[in-house]
């Protein structure tokens, strides 16, 4: 029985480690894709010198300890509101 419990403990730790590696790989992939998007003049929200001088986003080191798991709940009948953009214009959101 002790061997079975020990095996179960080792197996669960191994599976958890794989999940952490997959999570980190997923985050690294997102960061790489975001930097690639910002470097592409056709996709980047940056213009002029901001685009020319952009090298990469200064991401914090990945630490899954600070990851938040949340449930998204869509608001029924949302009230539109205006939010200023970096260009000084206003954009309507819900």
JSON list of C-alpha atoms in Angstrom, two decimals, residues 10-65:
[
{"chain": "A", "resi": 10, "resn": "UNK", "atom": "CA", "xyz": [5.40, 10.68, -7.83]},
{"chain": "A", "resi": 11, "resn": "UNK", "atom": "CA", "xyz": [3.00, 10.37, -10.77]},
{"chain": "A", "resi": 12, "resn": "UNK", "atom": "CA", "xyz": [0.95, 13.39, -9.67]},
{"chain": "A", "resi": 13, "resn": "UNK", "atom": "CA", "xyz": [4.12, 15.48, -9.24]},
{"chain": "A", "resi": 14, "resn": "UNK", "atom": "CA", "xyz": [5.30, 14.45, -12.69]},
{"chain": "A", "resi": 15, "resn": "UNK", "atom": "CA", "xyz": [1.96, 15.34, -14.28]},
{"chain": "A", "resi": 16, "resn": "UNK", "atom": "CA", "xyz": [1.93, 18.69, -12.50]},
{"chain": "A", "resi": 17, "resn": "UNK", "atom": "CA", "xyz": [5.46, 19.44, -13.72]},
{"chain": "A", "resi": 18, "resn": "UNK", "atom": "CA", "xyz": [4.40, 18.73, -17.30]},
{"chain": "A", "resi": 19, "resn": "UNK", "atom": "CA", "xyz": [1.47, 21.09, -16.90]},
{"chain": "A", "resi": 20, "resn": "UNK", "atom": "CA", "xyz": [3.77, 23.84, -15.59]},
{"chain": "A", "resi": 21, "resn": "UNK", "atom": "CA", "xyz": [6.11, 23.34, -18.55]},
{"chain": "A", "resi": 22, "resn": "UNK", "atom": "CA", "xyz": [3.17, 23.53, -20.95]},
{"chain": "A", "resi": 23, "resn": "UNK", "atom": "CA", "xyz": [1.88, 26.68, -19.25]},
{"chain": "A", "resi": 24, "resn": "UNK", "atom": "CA", "xyz": [5.28, 28.34, -19.45]},
{"chain": "A", "resi": 25, "resn": "UNK", "atom": "CA", "xyz": [5.63, 27.31, -23.11]},
{"chain": "A", "resi": 26, "resn": "UNK", "atom": "CA", "xyz": [2.20, 28.79, -23.82]},
{"chain": "A", "resi": 27, "resn": "UNK", "atom": "CA", "xyz": [3.14, 32.09, -22.17]},
{"chain": "A", "resi": 28, "resn": "UNK", "atom": "CA", "xyz": [6.46, 32.24, -24.02]},
{"chain": "A", "resi": 29, "resn": "UNK", "atom": "CA", "xyz": [4.64, 31.56, -27.31]},
{"chain": "A", "resi": 30, "resn": "UNK", "atom": "CA", "xyz": [2.19, 34.40, -26.59]},
{"chain": "A", "resi": 31, "resn": "UNK", "atom": "CA", "xyz": [5.03, 36.80, -25.77]},
{"chain": "A", "resi": 32, "resn": "UNK", "atom": "CA", "xyz": [6.91, 35.88, -28.95]},
{"chain": "A", "resi": 33, "resn": "UNK", "atom": "CA", "xyz": [3.78, 36.31, -31.10]},
{"chain": "A", "resi": 34, "resn": "UNK", "atom": "CA", "xyz": [3.00, 39.67, -29.50]},
{"chain": "A", "resi": 35, "resn": "UNK", "atom": "CA", "xyz": [6.52, 40.96, -30.15]},
{"chain": "A", "resi": 36, "resn": "UNK", "atom": "CA", "xyz": [6.32, 39.68, -33.75]},
{"chain": "A", "resi": 37, "resn": "UNK", "atom": "CA", "xyz": [2.99, 41.48, -34.22]},
{"chain": "A", "resi": 38, "resn": "UNK", "atom": "CA", "xyz": [4.41, 44.75, -32.87]},
{"chain": "A", "resi": 39, "resn": "UNK", "atom": "CA", "xyz": [7.45, 44.48, -35.14]},
{"chain": "A", "resi": 40, "resn": "UNK", "atom": "CA", "xyz": [5.28, 43.99, -38.26]},
{"chain": "A", "resi": 41, "resn": "UNK", "atom": "CA", "xyz": [4.35, 47.42, -39.72]},
{"chain": "A", "resi": 42, "resn": "UNK", "atom": "CA", "xyz": [1.10, 46.00, -41.17]},
{"chain": "A", "resi": 43, "resn": "UNK", "atom": "CA", "xyz": [-0.12, 44.68, -37.81]},
{"chain": "A", "resi": 44, "resn": "UNK", "atom": "CA", "xyz": [1.57, 46.94, -35.26]},
{"chain": "A", "resi": 45, "resn": "UNK", "atom": "CA", "xyz": [-0.41, 49.61, -33.40]},
{"chain": "A", "resi": 46, "resn": "UNK", "atom": "CA", "xyz": [2.87, 51.55, -33.23]},
{"chain": "A", "resi": 47, "resn": "UNK", "atom": "CA", "xyz": [3.67, 54.29, -35.73]},
{"chain": "A", "resi": 48, "resn": "UNK", "atom": "CA", "xyz": [6.65, 56.45, -36.64]},
{"chain": "A", "resi": 49, "resn": "UNK", "atom": "CA", "xyz": [9.57, 56.49, -34.22]},
{"chain": "A", "resi": 50, "resn": "UNK", "atom": "CA", "xyz": [7.73, 54.22, -31.78]},
{"chain": "A", "resi": 51, "resn": "UNK", "atom": "CA", "xyz": [7.67, 51.45, -34.39]},
{"chain": "A", "resi": 52, "resn": "UNK", "atom": "CA", "xyz": [11.18, 52.18, -35.60]},
{"chain": "A", "resi": 53, "resn": "UNK", "atom": "CA", "xyz": [12.63, 52.04, -32.07]},
{"chain": "A", "resi": 54, "resn": "UNK", "atom": "CA", "xyz": [10.60, 49.06, -30.85]},
{"chain": "A", "resi": 55, "resn": "UNK", "atom": "CA", "xyz": [12.71, 45.98, -30.06]},
{"chain": "A", "resi": 56, "resn": "UNK", "atom": "CA", "xyz": [10.51, 43.90, -27.71]},
{"chain": "A", "resi": 57, "resn": "UNK", "atom": "CA", "xyz": [8.14, 44.20, -24.78]},
{"chain": "A", "resi": 58, "resn": "UNK", "atom": "CA", "xyz": [9.79, 44.27, -21.35]},
{"chain": "A", "resi": 59, "resn": "UNK", "atom": "CA", "xyz": [7.94, 41.27, -19.89]},
{"chain": "A", "resi": 60, "resn": "UNK", "atom": "CA", "xyz": [8.43, 40.31, -16.27]},
{"chain": "A", "resi": 61, "resn": "UNK", "atom": "CA", "xyz": [9.98, 36.88, -15.70]},
{"chain": "A", "resi": 62, "resn": "UNK", "atom": "CA", "xyz": [7.35, 34.12, -15.89]},
{"chain": "A", "resi": 63, "resn": "UNK", "atom": "CA", "xyz": [6.24, 32.98, -12.44]},
{"chain": "A", "resi": 64, "resn": "UNK", "atom": "CA", "xyz": [3.13, 30.77, -12.33]},
{"chain": "A", "resi": 65, "resn": "UNK", "atom": "CA", "xyz": [2.78, 31.56, -8.62]}
]
